[in-house]
PDB file of C-alpha atoms in Angstrom:
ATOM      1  CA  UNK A1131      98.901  96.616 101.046  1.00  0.00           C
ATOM      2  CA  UNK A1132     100.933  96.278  97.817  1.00  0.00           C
ATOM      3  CA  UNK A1133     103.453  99.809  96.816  1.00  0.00           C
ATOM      4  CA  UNK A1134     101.709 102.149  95.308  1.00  0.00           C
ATOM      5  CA  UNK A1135     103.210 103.786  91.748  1.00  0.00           C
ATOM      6  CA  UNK A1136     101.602 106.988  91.045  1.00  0.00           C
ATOM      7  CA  UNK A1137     103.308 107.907  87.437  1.00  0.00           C
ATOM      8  CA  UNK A1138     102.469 104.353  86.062  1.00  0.00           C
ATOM      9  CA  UNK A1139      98.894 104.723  87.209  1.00  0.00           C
ATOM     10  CA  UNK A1140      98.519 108.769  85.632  1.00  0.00           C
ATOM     11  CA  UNK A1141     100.778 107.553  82.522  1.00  0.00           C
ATOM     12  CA  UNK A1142      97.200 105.571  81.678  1.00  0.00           C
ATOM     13  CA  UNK A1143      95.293 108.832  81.577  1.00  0.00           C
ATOM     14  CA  UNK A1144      93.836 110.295  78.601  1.00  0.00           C
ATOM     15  CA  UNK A1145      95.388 113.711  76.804  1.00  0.00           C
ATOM     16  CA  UNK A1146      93.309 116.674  76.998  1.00  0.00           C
ATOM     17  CA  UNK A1147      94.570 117.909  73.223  1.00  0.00           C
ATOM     18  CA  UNK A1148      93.791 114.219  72.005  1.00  0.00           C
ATOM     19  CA  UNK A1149      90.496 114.559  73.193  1.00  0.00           C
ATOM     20  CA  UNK A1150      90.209 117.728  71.832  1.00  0.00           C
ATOM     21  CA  UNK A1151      91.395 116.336  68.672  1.00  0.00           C
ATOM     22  CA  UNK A1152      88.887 114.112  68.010  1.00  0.00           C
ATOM     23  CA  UNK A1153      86.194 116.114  68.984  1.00  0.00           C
ATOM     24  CA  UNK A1154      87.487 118.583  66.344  1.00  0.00           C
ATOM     25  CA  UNK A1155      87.697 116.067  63.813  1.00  0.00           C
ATOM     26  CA  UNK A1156      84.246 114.839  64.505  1.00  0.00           C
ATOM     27  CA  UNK A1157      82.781 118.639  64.434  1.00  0.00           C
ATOM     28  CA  UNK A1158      84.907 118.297  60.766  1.00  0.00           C
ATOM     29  CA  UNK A1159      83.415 114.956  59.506  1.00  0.00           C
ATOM     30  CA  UNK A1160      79.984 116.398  60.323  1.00  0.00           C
ATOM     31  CA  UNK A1161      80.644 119.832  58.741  1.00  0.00           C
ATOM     32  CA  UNK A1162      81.403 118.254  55.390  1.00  0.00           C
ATOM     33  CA  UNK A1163      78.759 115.817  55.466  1.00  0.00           C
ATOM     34  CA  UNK A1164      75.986 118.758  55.881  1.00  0.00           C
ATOM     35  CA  UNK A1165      78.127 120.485  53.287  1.00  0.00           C
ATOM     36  CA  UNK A1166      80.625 123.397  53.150  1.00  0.00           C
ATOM     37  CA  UNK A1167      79.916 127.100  51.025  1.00  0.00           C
ATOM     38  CA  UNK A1168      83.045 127.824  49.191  1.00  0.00           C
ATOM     39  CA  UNK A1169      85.069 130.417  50.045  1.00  0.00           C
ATOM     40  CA  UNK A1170      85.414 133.930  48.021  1.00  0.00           C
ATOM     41  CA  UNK A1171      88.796 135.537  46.897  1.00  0.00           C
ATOM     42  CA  UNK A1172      87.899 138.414  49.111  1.00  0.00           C
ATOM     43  CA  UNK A1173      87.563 136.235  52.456  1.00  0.00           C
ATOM     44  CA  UNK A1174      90.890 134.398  51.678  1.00  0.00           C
ATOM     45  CA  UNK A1175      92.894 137.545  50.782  1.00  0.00           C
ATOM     46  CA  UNK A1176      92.813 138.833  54.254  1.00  0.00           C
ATOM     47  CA  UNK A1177      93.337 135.814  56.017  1.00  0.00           C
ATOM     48  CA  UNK A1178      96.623 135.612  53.902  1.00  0.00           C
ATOM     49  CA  UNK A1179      97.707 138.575  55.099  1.00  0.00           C
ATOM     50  CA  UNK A1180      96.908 138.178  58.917  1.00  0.00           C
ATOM     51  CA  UNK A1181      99.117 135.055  58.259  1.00  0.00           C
ATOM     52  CA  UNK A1182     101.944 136.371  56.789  1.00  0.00           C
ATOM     53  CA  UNK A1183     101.891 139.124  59.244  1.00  0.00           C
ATOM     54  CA  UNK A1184     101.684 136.931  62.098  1.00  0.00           C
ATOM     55  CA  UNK A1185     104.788 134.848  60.705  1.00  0.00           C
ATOM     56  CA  UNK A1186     106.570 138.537  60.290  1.00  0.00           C
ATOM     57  CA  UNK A1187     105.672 138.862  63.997  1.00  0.00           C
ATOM     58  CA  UNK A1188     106.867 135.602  65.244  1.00  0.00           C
ATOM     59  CA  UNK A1189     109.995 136.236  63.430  1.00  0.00           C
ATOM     60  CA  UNK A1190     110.264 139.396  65.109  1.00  0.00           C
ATOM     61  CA  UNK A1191     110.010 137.856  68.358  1.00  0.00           C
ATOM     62  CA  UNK A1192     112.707 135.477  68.018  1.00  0.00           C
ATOM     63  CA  UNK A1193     115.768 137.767  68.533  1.00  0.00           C
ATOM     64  CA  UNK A1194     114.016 138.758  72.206  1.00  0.00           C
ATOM     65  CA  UNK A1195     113.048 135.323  73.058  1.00  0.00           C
ATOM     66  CA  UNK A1196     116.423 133.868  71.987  1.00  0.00           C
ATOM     67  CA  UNK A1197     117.806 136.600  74.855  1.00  0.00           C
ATOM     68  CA  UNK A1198     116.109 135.074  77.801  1.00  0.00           C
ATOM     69  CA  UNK A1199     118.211 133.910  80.738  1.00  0.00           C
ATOM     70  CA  UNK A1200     118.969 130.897  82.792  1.00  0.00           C
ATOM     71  CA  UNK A1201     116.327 132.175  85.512  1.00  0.00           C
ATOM     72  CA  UNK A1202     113.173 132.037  83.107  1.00  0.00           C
ATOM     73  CA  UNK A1203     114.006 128.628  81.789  1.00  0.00           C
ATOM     74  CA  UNK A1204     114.233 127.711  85.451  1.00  0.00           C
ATOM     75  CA  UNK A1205     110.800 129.403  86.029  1.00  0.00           C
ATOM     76  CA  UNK A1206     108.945 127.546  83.091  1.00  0.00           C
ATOM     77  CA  UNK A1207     110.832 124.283  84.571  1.00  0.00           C
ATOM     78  CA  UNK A1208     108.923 125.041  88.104  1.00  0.00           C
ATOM     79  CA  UNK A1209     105.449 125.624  86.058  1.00  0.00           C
ATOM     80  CA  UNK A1210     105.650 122.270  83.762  1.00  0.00           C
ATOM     81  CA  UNK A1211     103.822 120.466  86.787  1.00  0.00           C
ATOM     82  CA  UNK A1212     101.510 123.193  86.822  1.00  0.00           C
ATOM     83  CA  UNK A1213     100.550 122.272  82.927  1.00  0.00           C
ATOM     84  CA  UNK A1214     100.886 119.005  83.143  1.00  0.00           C
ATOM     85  CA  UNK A1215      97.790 119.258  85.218  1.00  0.00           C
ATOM     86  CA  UNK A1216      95.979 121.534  82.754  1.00  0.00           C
ATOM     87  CA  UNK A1217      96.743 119.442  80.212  1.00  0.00           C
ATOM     88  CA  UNK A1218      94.256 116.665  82.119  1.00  0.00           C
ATOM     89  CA  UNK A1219      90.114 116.290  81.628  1.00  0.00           C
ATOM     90  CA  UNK A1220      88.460 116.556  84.430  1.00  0.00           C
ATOM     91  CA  UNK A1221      88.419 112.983  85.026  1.00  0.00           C
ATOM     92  CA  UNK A1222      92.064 112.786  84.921  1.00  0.00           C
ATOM     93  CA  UNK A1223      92.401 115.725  87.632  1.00  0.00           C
ATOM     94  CA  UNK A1224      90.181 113.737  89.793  1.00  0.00           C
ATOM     95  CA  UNK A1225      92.375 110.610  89.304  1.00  0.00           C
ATOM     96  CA  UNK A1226      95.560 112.061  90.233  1.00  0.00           C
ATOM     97  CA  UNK A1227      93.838 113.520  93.070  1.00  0.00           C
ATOM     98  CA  UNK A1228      92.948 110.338  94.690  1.00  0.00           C
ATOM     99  CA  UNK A1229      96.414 109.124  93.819  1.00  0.00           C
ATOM    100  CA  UNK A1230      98.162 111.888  95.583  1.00  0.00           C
ATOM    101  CA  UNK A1231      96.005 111.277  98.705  1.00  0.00           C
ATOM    102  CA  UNK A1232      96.767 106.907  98.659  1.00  0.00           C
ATOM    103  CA  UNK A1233     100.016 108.302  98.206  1.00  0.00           C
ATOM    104  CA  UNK A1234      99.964 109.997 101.534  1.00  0.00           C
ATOM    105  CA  UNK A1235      97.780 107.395 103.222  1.00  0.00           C
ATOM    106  CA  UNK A1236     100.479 104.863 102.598  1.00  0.00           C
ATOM    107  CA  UNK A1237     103.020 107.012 103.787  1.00  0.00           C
ATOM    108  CA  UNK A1238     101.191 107.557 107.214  1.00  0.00           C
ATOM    109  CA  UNK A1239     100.551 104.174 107.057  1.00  0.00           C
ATOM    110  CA  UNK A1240     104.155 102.993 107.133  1.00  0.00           C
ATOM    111  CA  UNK A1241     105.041 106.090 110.044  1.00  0.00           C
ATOM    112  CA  UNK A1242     102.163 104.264 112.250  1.00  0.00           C
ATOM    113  CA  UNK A1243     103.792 100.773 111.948  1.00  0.00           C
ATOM    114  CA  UNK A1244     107.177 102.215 112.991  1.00  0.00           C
ATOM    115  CA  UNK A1245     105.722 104.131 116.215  1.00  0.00           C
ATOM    116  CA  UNK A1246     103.606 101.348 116.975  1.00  0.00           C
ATOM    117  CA  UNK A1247     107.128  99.155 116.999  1.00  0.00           C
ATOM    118  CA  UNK A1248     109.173 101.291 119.156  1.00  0.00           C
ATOM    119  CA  UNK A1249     106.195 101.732 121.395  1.00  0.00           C
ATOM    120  CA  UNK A1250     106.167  97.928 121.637  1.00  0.00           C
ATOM    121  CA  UNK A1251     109.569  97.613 122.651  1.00  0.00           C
ATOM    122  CA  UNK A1252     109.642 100.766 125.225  1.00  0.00           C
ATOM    123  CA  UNK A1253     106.519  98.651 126.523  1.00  0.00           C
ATOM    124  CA  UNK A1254     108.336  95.385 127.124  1.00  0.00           C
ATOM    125  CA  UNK A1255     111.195  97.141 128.171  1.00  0.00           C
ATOM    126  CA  UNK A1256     109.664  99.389 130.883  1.00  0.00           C
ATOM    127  CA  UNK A1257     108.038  96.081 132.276  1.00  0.00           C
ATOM    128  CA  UNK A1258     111.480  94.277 132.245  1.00  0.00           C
ATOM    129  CA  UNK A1259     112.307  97.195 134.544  1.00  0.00           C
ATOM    130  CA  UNK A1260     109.800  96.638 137.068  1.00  0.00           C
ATOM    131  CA  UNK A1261     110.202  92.816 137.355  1.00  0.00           C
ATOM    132  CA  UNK A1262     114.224  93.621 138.098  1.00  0.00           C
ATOM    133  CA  UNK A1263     113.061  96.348 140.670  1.00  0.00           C
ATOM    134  CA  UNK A1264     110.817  93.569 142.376  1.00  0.00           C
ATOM    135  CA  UNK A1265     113.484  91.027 142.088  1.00  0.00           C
ATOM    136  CA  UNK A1266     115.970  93.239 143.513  1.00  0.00           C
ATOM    137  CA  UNK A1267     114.152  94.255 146.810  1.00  0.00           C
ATOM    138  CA  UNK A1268     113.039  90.691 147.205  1.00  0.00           C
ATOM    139  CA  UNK A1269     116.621  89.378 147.178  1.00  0.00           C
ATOM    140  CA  UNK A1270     118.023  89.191 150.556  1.00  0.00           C
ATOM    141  CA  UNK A1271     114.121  87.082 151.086  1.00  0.00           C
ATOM    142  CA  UNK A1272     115.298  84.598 148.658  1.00  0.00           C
ATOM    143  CA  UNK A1273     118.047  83.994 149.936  1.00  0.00           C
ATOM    144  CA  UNK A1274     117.155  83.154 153.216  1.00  0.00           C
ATOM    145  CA  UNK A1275     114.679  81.044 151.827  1.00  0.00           C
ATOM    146  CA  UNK A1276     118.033  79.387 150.548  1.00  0.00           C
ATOM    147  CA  UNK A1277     119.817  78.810 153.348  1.00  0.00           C
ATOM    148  CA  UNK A1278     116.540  77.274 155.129  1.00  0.00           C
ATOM    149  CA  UNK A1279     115.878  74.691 152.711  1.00  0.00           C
ATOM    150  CA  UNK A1280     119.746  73.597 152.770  1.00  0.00           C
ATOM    151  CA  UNK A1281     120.276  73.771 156.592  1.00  0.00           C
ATOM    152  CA  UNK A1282     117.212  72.824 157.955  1.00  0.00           C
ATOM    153  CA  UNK A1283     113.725  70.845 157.116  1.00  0.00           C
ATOM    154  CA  UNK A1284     110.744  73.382 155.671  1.00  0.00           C
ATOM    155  CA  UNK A1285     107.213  72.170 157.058  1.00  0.00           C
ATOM    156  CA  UNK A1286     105.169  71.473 154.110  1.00  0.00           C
ATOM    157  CA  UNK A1287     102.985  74.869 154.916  1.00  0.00           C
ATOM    158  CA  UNK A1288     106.429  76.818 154.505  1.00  0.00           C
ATOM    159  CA  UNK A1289     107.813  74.520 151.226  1.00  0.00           C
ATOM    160  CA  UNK A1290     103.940  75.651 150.042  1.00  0.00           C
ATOM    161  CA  UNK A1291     104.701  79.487 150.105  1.00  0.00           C
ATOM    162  CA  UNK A1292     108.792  78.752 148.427  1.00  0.00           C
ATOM    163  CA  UNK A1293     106.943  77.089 145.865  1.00  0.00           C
ATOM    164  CA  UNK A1294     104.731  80.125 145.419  1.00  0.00           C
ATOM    165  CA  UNK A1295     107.203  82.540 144.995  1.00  0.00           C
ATOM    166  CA  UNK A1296     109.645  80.991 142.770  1.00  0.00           C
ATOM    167  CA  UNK A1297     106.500  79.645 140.029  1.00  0.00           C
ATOM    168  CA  UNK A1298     105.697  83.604 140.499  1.00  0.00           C
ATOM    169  CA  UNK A1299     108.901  85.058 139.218  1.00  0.00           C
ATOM    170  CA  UNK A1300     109.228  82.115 136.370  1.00  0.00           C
ATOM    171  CA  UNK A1301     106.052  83.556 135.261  1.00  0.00           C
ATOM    172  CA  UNK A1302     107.688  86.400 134.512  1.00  0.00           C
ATOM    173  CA  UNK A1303     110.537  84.782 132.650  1.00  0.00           C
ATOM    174  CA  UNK A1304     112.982  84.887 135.792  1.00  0.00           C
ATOM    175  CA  UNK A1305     115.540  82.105 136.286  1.00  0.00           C
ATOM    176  CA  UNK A1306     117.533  80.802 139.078  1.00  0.00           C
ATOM    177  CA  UNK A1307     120.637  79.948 138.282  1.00  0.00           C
ATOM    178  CA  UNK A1308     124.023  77.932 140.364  1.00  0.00           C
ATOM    179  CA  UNK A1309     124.757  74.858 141.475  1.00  0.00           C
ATOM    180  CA  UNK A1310     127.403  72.930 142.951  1.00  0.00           C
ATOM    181  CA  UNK A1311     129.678  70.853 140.256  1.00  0.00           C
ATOM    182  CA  UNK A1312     129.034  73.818 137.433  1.00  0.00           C
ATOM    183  CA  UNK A1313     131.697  74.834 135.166  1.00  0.00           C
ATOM    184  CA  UNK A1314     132.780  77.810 136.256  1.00  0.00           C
ATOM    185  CA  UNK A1315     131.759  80.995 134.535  1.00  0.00           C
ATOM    186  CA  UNK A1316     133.183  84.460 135.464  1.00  0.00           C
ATOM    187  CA  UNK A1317     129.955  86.086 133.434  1.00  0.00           C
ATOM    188  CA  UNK A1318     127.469  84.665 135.588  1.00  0.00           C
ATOM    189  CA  UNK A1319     129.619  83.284 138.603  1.00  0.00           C
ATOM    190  CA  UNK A1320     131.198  85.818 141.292  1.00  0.00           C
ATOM    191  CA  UNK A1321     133.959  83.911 142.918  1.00  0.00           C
ATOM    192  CA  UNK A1322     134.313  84.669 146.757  1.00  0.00           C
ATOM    193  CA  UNK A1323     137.053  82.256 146.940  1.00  0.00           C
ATOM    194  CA  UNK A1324     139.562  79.960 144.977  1.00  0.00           C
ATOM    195  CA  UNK A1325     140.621  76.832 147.057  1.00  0.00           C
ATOM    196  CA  UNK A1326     142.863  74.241 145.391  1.00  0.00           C
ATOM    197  CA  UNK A1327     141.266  70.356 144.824  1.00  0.00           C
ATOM    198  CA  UNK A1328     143.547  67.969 143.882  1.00  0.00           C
ATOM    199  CA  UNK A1329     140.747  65.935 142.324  1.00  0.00           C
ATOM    200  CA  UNK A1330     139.555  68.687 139.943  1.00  0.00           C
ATOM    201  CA  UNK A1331     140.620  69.139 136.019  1.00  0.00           C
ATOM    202  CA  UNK A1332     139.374  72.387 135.715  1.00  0.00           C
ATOM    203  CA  UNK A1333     137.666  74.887 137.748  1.00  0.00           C
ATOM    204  CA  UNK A1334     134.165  74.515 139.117  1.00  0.00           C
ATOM    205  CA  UNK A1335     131.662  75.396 141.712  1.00  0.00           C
ATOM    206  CA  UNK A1336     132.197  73.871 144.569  1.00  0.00           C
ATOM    207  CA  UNK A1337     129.551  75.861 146.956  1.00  0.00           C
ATOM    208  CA  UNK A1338     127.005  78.066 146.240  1.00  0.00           C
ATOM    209  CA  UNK A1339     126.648  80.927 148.888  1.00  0.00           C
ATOM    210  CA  UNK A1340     123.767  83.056 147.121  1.00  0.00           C
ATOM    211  CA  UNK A1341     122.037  82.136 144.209  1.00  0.00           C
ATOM    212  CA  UNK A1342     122.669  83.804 140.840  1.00  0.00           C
ATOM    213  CA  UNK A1343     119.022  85.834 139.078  1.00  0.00           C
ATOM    214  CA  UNK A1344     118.718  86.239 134.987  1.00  0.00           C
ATOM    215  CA  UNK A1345     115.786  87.675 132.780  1.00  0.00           C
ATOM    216  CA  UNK A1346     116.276  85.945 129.316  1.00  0.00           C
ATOM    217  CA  UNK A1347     120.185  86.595 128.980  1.00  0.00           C
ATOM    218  CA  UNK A1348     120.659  89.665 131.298  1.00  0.00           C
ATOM    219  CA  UNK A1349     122.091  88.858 134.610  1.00  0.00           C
ATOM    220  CA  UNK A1350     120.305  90.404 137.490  1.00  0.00           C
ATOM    221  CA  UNK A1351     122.524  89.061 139.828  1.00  0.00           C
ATOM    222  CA  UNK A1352     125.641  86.869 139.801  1.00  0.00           C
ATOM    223  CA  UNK A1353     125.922  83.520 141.485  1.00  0.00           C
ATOM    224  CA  UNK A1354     128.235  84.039 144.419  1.00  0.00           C
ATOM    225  CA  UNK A1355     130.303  80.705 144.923  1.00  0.00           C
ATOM    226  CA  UNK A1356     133.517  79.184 146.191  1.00  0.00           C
ATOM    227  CA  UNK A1357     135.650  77.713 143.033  1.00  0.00           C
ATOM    228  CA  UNK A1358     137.795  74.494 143.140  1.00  0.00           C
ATOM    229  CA  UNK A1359     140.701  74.731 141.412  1.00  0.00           C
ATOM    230  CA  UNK A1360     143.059  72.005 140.071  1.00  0.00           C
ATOM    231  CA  UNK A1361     146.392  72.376 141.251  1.00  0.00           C
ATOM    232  CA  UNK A1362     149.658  73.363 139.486  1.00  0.00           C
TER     233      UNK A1362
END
């Protein structure tokens, strides 16, 4: 849904006093076509002196209405939204009705999205937490599964059920991680021991005692290893 401008869709809106203009001046152009009785001295006498004293009245007035404070500007400041809306037809009330309720809708709108997002991610991360709780109890498991397959031979029923188990946590995005000849990393690696290797440039993983667990780039557990060394 495309923003939403409320003041450039009510500046289209027609003017009460315009419409009231032209419906005066079309009462007018009618008047004169039926034709107008002039009118006598007598009639315009009076209305010459209700005008005058009117204007002697106004003028009176000015002196008091010159004296107002700073608090009844600020009141007729509040009430100029108030007759901006009388100054509307009926059609135009309506309008800005139904523009001050989109208004809101989009509002509402965008407050949805944002809860729906943060209810998204509490979501995904409340079921990271209950992968890593799984993980973690099944632990010492794996790693006697481990130590089987490198110290002994699995029967193919018992390589079956390994199999099983780790497709079952890469489902759930979890990855094993260490192996012998790796670089060694103290962020992922937990060196048990150092020994020094003639043969080696830098330091790497010579054995891998328990294998290391990550969930995208969190570490569940580090590797545990022994490190070769080159020597000084």
């Amino acid at each position: 849904m495309s923003d939403f401008n409320k003041d450039d869709y009510l500046n289209d809106l027609p003017d009460a006093d315009d419409l009231a203009a032209a419906k005066s001046s079309t009462a007018g152009t009618a008047a004169s076509e039926g034709g107008s009785q002039p009118e006598t001295a007598n009639t315009s006498a009076p209305s010459d002196e209700g005008a005058g004293a009117a204007t002697a009245a106004t003028e009176g007035e000015k002196p008091a209405n010159a004296g107002k404070d700073n608090d009844s500007a600020k009141s007729e400041s509040d009430s100029s939204s108030s007759s901006d809306d009388d100054t509307l037809t009926p059609l135009g009330k309506a309008k800005k009705e139904a523009a001050d309720y989109l208004e809101a809708l989009q509002r509402e709108r965008a407050e949805f999205i944002n809860y729906r997002n943060r209810a998204t991610r509490e979501q995904e991360r409340f079921r990271q937490h209950g992968i890593i709780d799984v993980l973690t109890a099944l632990l010492p498991a794996l790693d006697d599964i481990d130590r089987i397959r490198e110290h002994s031979e699995m029967d193919d029923s018992f390589k079956a059920v390994a199999a099983k188990i780790d497709k079952a946590f890469e489902k759930f995005g979890v990855e094993k991680f260490g192996e012998k000849g790796e670089t060694f990393d103290p962020t992922k690696h937990d060196a048990i021991l150092h020994k020094p290797d003639p043969n080696a440039d830098k330091e790497t993983v010579d054995t891998v005692v328990e294998a290391g667990y990550r969930i995208g780039d969190r570490v569940i557990r580090a590797a545990r290893v022994v490190v070769a060394s080159p020597q000084n």
